Coordinates of C-alpha atoms in Angstrom, one line a residue:
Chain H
X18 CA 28.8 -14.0 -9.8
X19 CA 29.5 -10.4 -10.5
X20 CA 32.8 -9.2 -8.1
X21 CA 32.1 -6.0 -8.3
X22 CA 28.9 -6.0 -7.7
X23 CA 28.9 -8.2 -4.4
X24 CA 31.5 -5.7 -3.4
X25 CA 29.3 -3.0 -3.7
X26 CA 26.5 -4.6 -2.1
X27 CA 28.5 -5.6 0.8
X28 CA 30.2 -1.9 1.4
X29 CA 27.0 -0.7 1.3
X30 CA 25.5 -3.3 3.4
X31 CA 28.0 -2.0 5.9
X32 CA 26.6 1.3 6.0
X33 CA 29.5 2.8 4.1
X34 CA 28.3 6.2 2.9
X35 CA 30.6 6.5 0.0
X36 CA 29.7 3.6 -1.4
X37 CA 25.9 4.4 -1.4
X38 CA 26.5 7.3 -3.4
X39 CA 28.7 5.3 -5.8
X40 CA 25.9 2.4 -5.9
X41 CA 22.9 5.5 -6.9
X42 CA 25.3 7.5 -8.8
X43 CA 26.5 4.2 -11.0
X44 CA 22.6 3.2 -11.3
X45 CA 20.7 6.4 -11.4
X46 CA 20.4 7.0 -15.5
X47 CA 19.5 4.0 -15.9
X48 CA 16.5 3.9 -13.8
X49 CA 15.7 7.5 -14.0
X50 CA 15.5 6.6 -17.7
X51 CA 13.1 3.9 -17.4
X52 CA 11.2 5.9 -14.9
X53 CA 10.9 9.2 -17.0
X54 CA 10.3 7.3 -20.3
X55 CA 7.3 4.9 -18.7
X56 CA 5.8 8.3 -16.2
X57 CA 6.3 11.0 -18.8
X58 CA 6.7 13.2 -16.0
X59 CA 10.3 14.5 -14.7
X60 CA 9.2 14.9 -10.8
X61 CA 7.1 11.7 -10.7
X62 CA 9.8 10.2 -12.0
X63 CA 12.7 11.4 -9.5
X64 CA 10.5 10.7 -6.9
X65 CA 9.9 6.9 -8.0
X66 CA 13.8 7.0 -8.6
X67 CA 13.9 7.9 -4.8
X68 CA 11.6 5.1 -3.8
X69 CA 13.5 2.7 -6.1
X70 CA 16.9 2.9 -4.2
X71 CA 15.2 3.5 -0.9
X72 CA 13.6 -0.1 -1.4
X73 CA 16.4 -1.6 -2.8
X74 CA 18.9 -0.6 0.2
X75 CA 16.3 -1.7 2.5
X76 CA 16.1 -5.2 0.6
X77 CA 19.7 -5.1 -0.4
X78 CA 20.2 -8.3 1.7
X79 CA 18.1 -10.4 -0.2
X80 CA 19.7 -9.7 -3.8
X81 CA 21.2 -12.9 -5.1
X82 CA 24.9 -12.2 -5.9
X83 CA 24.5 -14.7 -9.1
X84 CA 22.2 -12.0 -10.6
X85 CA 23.4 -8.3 -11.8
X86 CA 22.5 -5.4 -10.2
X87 CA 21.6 -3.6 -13.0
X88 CA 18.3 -5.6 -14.1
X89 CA 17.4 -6.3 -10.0
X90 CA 17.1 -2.7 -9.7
X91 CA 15.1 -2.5 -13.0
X92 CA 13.0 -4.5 -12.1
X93 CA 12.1 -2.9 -8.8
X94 CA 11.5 0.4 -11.1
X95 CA 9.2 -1.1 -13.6
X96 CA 7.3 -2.5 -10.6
X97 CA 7.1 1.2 -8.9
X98 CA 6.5 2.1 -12.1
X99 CA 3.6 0.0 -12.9
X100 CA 2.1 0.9 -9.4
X101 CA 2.5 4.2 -9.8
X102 CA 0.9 4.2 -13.1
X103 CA -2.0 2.1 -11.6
X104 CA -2.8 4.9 -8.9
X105 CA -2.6 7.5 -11.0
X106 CA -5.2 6.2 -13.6
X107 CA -7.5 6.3 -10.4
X108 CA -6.6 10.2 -9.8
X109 CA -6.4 13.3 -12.3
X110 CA -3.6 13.3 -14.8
X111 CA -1.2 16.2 -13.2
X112 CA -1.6 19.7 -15.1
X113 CA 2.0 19.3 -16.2
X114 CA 1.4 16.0 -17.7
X115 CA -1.6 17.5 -19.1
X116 CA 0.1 20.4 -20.8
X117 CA 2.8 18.5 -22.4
X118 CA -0.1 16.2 -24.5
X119 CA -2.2 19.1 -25.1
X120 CA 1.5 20.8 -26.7
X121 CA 2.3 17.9 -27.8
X122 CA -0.8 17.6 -30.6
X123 CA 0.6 19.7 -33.0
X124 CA 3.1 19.0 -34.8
X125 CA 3.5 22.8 -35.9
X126 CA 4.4 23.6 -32.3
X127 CA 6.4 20.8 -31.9
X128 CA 8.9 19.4 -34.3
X129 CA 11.0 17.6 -32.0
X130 CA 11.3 14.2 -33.3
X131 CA 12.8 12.8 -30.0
X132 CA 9.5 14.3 -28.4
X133 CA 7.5 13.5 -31.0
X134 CA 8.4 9.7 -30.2
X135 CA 8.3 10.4 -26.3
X136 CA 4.5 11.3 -27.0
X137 CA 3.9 7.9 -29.2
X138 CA 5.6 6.1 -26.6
X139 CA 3.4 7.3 -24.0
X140 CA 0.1 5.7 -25.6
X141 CA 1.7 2.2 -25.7
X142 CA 0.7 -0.5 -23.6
X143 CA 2.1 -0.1 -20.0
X144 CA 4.2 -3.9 -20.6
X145 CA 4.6 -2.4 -24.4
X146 CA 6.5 0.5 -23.6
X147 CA 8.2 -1.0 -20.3
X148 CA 9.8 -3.4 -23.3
X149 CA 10.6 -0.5 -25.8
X150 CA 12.3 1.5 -23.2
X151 CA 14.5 -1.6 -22.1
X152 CA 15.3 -2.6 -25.5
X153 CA 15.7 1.0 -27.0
X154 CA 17.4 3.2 -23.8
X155 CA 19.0 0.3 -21.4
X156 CA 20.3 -1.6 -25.0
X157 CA 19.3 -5.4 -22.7
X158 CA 18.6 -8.1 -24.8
X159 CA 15.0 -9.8 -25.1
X160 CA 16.5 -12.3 -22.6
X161 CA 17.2 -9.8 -20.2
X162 CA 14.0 -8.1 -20.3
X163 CA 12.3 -11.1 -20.0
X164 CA 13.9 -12.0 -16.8
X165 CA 13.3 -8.5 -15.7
X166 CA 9.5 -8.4 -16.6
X167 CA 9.3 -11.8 -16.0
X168 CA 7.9 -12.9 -19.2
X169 CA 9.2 -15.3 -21.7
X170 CA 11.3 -14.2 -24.4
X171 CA 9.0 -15.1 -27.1
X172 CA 6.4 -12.6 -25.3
X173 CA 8.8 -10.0 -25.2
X174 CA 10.0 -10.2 -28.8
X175 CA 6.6 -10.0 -29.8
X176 CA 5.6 -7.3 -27.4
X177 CA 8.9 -5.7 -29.2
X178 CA 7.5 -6.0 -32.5
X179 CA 4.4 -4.8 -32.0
X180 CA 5.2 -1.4 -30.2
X181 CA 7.3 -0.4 -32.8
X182 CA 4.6 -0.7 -35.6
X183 CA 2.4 1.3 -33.1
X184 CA 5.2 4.0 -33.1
X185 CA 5.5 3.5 -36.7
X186 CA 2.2 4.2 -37.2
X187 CA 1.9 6.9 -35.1
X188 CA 4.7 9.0 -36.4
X189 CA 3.0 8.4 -40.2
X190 CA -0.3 9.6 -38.6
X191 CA 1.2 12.7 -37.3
X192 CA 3.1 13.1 -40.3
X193 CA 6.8 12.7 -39.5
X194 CA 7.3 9.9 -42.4
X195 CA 8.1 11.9 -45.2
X196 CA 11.7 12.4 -45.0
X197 CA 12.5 8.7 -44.1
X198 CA 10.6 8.3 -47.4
X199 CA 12.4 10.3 -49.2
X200 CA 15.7 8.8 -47.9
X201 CA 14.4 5.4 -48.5
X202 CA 13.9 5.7 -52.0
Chain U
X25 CA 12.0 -13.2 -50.4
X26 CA 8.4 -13.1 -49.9
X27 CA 7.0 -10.9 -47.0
X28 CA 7.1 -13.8 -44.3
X29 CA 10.5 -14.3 -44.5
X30 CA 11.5 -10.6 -44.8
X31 CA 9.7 -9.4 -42.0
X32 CA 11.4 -12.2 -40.1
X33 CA 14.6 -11.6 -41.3
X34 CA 14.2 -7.8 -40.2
X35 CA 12.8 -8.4 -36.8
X36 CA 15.9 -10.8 -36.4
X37 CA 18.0 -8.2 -36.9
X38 CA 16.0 -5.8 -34.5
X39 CA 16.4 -7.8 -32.3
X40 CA 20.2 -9.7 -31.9
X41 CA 21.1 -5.6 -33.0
X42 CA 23.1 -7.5 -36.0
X43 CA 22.7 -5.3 -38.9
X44 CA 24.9 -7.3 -41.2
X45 CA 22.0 -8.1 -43.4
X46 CA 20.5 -4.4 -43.4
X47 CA 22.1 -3.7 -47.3
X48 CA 20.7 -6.9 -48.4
X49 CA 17.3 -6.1 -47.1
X50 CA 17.1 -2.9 -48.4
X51 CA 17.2 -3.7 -51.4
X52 CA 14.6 -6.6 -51.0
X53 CA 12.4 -3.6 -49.6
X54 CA 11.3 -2.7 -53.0
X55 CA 9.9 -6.0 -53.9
X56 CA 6.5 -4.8 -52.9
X57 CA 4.7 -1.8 -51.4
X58 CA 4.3 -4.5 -48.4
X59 CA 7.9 -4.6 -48.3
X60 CA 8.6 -1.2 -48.5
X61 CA 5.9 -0.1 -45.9
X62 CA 8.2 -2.7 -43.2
X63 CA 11.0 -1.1 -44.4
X64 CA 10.0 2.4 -44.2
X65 CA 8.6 1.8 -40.3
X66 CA 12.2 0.0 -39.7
X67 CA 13.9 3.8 -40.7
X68 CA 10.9 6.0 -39.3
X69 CA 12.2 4.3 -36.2
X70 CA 15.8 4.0 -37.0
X71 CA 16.0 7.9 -36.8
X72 CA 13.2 8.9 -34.4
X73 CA 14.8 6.5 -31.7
X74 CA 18.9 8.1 -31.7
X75 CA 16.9 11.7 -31.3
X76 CA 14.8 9.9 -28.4
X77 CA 17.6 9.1 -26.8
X78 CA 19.0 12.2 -26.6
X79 CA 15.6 14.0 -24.7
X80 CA 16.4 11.6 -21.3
X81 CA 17.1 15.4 -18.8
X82 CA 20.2 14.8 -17.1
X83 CA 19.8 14.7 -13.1
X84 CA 21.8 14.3 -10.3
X85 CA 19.8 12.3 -7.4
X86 CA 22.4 11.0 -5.2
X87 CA 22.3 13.5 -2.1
X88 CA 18.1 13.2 -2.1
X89 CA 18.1 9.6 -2.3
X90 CA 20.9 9.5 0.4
X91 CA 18.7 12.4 2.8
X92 CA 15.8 9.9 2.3
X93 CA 17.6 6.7 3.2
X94 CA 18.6 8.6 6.2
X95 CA 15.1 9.8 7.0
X96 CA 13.8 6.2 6.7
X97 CA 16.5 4.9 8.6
X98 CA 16.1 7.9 11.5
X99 CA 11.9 6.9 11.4
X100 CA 12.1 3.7 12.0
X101 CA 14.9 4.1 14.7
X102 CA 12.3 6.2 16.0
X103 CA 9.6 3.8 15.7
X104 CA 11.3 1.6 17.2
X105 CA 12.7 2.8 20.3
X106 CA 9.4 4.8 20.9
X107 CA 7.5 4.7 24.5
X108 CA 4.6 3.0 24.4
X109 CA 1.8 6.2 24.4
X110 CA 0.2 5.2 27.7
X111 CA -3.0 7.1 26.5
X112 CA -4.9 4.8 24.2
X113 CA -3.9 1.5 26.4
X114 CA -4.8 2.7 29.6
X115 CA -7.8 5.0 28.5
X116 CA -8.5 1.7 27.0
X117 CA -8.4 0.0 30.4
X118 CA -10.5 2.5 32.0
X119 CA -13.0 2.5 29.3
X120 CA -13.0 -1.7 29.8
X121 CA -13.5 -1.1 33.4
X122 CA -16.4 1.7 33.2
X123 CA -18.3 -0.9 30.9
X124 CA -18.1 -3.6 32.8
X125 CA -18.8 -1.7 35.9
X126 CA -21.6 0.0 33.9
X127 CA -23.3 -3.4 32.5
X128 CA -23.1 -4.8 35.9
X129 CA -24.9 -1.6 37.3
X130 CA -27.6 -1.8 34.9
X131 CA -28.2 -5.5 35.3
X132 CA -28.4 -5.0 38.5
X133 CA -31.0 -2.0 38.9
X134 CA -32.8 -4.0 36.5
X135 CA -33.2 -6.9 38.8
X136 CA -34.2 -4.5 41.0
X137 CA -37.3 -3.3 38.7
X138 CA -37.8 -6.8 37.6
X139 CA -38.5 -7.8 40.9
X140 CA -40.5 -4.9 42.6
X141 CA -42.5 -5.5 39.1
X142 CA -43.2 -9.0 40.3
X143 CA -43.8 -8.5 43.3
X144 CA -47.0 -6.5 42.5
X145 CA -48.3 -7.9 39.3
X146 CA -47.2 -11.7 40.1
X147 CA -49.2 -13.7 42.1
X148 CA -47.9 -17.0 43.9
X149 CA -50.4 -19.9 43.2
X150 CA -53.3 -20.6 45.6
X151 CA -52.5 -17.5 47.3
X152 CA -54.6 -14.0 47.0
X153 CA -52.8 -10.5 45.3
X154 CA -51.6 -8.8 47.5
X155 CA -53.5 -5.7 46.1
X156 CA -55.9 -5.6 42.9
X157 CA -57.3 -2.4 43.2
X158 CA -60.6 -3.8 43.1
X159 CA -62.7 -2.8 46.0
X160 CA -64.7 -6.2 46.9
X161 CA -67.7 -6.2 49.7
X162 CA -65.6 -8.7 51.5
X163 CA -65.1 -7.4 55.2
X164 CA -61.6 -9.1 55.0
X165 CA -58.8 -6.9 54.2
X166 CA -57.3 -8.2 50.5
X167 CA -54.0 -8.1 52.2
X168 CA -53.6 -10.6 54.2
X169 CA -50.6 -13.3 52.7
X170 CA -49.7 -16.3 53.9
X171 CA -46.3 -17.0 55.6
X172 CA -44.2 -18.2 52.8
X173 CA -45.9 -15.8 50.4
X174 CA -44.3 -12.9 53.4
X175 CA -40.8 -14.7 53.6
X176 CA -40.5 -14.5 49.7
X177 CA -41.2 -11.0 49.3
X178 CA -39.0 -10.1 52.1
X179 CA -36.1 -11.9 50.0
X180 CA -37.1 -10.0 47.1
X181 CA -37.0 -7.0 48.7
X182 CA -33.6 -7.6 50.6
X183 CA -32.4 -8.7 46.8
X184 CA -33.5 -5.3 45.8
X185 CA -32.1 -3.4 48.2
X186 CA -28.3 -5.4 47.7
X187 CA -28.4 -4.5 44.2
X188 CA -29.5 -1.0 44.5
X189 CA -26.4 -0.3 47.2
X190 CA -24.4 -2.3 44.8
X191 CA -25.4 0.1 41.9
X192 CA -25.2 3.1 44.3
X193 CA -21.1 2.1 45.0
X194 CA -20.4 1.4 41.8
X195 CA -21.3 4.8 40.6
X196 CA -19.2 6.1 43.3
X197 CA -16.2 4.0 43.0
X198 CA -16.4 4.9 38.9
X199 CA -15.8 8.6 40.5
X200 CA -13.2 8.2 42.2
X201 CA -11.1 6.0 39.9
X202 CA -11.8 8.2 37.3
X203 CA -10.4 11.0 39.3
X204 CA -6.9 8.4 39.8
X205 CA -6.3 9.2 35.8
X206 CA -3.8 11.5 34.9
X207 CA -5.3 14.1 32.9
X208 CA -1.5 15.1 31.8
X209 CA 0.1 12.4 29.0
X210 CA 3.6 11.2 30.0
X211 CA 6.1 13.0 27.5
X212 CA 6.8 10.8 24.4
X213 CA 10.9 11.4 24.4
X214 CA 11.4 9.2 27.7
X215 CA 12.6 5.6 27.1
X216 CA 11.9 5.2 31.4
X217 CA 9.7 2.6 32.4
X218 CA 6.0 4.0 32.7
X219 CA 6.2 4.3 36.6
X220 CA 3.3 7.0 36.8
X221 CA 1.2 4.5 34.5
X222 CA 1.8 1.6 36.9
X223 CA 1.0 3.6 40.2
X224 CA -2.6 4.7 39.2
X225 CA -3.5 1.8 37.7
X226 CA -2.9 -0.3 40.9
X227 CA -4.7 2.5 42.3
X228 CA -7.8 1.9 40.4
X229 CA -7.3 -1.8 40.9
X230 CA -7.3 -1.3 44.7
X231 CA -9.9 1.1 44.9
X232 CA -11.9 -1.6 42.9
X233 CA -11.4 -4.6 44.8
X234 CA -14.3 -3.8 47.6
X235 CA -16.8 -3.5 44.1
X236 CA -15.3 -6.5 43.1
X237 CA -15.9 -8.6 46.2
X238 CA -19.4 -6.7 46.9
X239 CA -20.6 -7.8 43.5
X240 CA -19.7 -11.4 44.2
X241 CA -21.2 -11.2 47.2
X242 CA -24.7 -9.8 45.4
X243 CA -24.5 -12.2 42.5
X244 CA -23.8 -14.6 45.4
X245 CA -26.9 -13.7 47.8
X246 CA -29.2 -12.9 44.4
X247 CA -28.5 -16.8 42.9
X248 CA -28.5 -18.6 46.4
X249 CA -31.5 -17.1 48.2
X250 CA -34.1 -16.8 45.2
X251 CA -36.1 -20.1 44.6
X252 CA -35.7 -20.3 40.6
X253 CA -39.1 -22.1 40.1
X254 CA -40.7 -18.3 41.4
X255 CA -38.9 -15.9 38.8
X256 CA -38.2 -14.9 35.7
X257 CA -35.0 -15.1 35.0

C-alpha cells in the first residue's frame, strides 16, 4: 500500500479543501496529458480533465488503497476519453479541431516536429494511441498500461509496436525522414 | 543478426527503456536495407517523440475542478432535500380520478342507450313488438303487452333513468372538485410538510364519496334487478 496516497485519499475523503487541490494539482498533467494527446483538442480536453476528478472524488471511496492513484485516475480518463471520442464520431468534428488538420497538411506551414507527430498520433487507433501516449508521455511500463487498459501485456507491447511503425510511416510520408537519415548514416 | 532477432532485440529495448544495447545495434543496422529501414523508424521516433513532449500546453485546473465538485455537491444537496413538486402527483391524482369518473359516465349513458335501443328493436319471445310501424287491418291496437313484458320495461326504464342521474352527478361533482385545485403551485424552497396538498385532496375525496356510494348503488340496482337471460350484456 501506497502511504501517501491513502493519506491523501482519506484527507480528501474528509472534505478537506486543501488537500483536493493538492490531490488535482499533483495529478492534473498527467491526465490532462492523456486527455489532450487522445482529444487533440485543448477545451475538450480540460473539460474531460474536469469530469475525470469530479468522478473520481465522487468514487474516491471505492479506490483500493493496494493500487496507485496515478494509474486509477488514468484509467478513469482513458475511459472518458474513449466515451468522449465515441460521441463525438456521432457529431461534427469541432471547427477548431477541423482547422488544426486542415493546417496541419502541409508540411510547408507547419514544420513543427512535435506537431507533426501530434497530427500522426491523432490517426492511430483509439487503444493504439491510448498505449503510445502512456508509454511515450506518462513513461508506465507495458505492465502498467495493461492493468490500466485492461489488456494483457503481450497485447499492449504489440499494440506498442505497431503504432510506432504507423508514426514511422507517417512522418516518412510527409517527409520529415531525411535528417534522421542523414544522422543515421 | 538476421532481421528476426534484431527487430526483437530493438523492441526489447523499446520497451524495458534499456538502451544498453543501442551501439551494438546500430551498427547491426547496416546489415541490410531491412535493417536499416527498423533502424531509421527507431530514430525518426527517437527525435520526433522528445519535441512531442514538449507541445503538452501547460494549464492550471485546480480552482475549476474544485468550483465543479462544489456545484455537483450543492445539486445533489439540492436534489435531495427538494419538496416533492405537488403538481405532477396530484394533477396526476385528479387526472386518475376524472378518468375513472369519465369511463364510469360513459359506461353508464351507454347502458342507458343500450337499453332504450332494446327496448324498441328487441322483442321478448311469444310476445308482439310493441310498435313495428307497420299499419296492419287488425282492429286491435299493436300495443298491447303482456304483464311481465310491462314489468320488464319498467325495470329498464328505472335502469335508465339511475344511470342517467348517475352520469348527470358525476359531471357535476367533476366541477366542483376541479374547482378544489389550487391553480397556484406551492413554492419549491419550503422543506414544510405539503399541508395545502393534503387539505384539498381530502376535499375532493369527501366531495366524492356520495359518487362513490351512488355508483355502487347503480351498479348495485343495474346487476340485481335485470334478468341476464333478457340482455346483452
Amino acid at each position: 500500500m501506497n502511504e501517501d496516497d491513502a493519506a491523501q485519499v482519506r484527507s480528501c475523503l474528509d472534505g478537506n479543501t486543501e488537500a483536493m487541490r493538492a490531490f488535482v494539482a499533483r495529478f492534473q498533467s498527467s491526465i490532462f496529458g492523456l486527455c489532450y494527446r487522445m482529444l487533440g483538442h485543448r477545451q475538450d480536453a480540460e473539460d474531460v480533465v474536469q469530469e475525470v476528478f469530479v468522478r473520481a472524488f465522487r468514487s474516491l471511496h471505492q479506490w483500493d488503497p493496494n493500487r496507485t492513484l496515478k494509474p486509477w485516475l488514468l484509467t478513469i480518463a482513458a475511459n472518458r476519453c474513449r466515451t468522449f471520442l465515441s460521441k463525438r464520431s456521432r457529431r461534427p468534428v469541432p471547427s477548431e479541431f477541423a482547422a488544426d488538420l486542415a493546417v496541419s497538411q502541409s508540411v510547408e506551414e507547419l514544420q513543427d516536429l512535435g506537431e507533426e507527430l501530434q497530427n500522426a498520433i491523432s490517426m492511430l487507433r483509439d487503444d493504439h494511441r491510448t498505449c503510445f501516449i502512456l508509454f511515450h508521455q506518462e513513461n508506465l511500463s507495458c505492465q502498467e498500461i495493461g492493468d490500466i487498459l485492461e489488456r494483457p501485456e503481450g497485447t499492449i507491447k504489440t499494440w506498442l509496436h505497431r503504432s510506432r511503425q504507423e508514426l514511422a510511416a507517417n512522418l516518412r510520408q510527409r517527409g520529415i525522414v531525411p535528417e534522421v537519415r542523414h544522422e543515421s548514416r | 543478426m538476421n532481421l528476426v532477432d534484431f527487430q526483437s532485440r530493438l523492441e526489447t529495448m523499446i520497451e524495458t527503456r534499456n538502451f544498453d544495447q543501442r551501439s551494438r545495434l546500430e551498427q547491426l543496422a547496416t546489415s541490410s536495407p531491412e535493417h536499416q529501414r527498423l533502424w531509421e523508424d527507431f530514430l525518426i521516433l527517437e527525435t520526433a517523440v522528445p519535441a512531442w513532449q514538449q507541445t503538452l500546453p501547460e494549464i492550471d485546473l485546480v480552482d475549476e475542478v474544485l468550483a465543479q465538485l462544489a456545484a455537483s455537491h450543492f445539486s445533489e444537496r439540492e436534489e435531495m432535500h427538494a419538496p416533492r413538486t405537488p403538481v405532477a402527483h396530484t394533477g396526476s391524482r385528479v387526472r386518475q380520478w376524472a378518468a375513472s369518473l369519465l369511463v364510469v359516465a360513459v359506461l353508464l349513458i351507454a347502458i342507458t342507450v343500450k337499453f332504450s335501443g332494446n327496448q324498441v328493436e328487441k322483442t321478448v319471445p311469444g310476445t308482439m313488438p310493441a310498435f313495428t310501424g307497420v299499419a296492419t287491418d287488425s282492429p286491435v291496437p299493436a300495443v298491447a303487452q303482456s304483464p311481465p313484458q310491462r314489468s320488464f320495461n319498467q325495470l329498464l326504464k328505472n335502469a335508465g333513468a339511475a344511470s342517467w342521474g348517475l352520469a348527470q352527478s358525476t359531471a357535476g361533482t367533476m366541477t366542483e372538485a376541479v374547482s378544489l385545485v389550487p391553480v397556484a403551485a406551492p413554492q419549491p424552497e419550503t422543506t414544510e410538510p405539503l399541508t395545502r396538498e393534503s387539505n384539498w385532496v381530502d376535499d375532493i375525496n369527501m366531495e366524492m364519496q356520495p359518487i362513490k356510494d351512488q355508483i355502487s348503488h347503480a351498479w348495485n340496482f343495474i346487476i340485481h334487478s335485470v334478468p341476464e337471460e333478457s340482455t346483452n350484456i
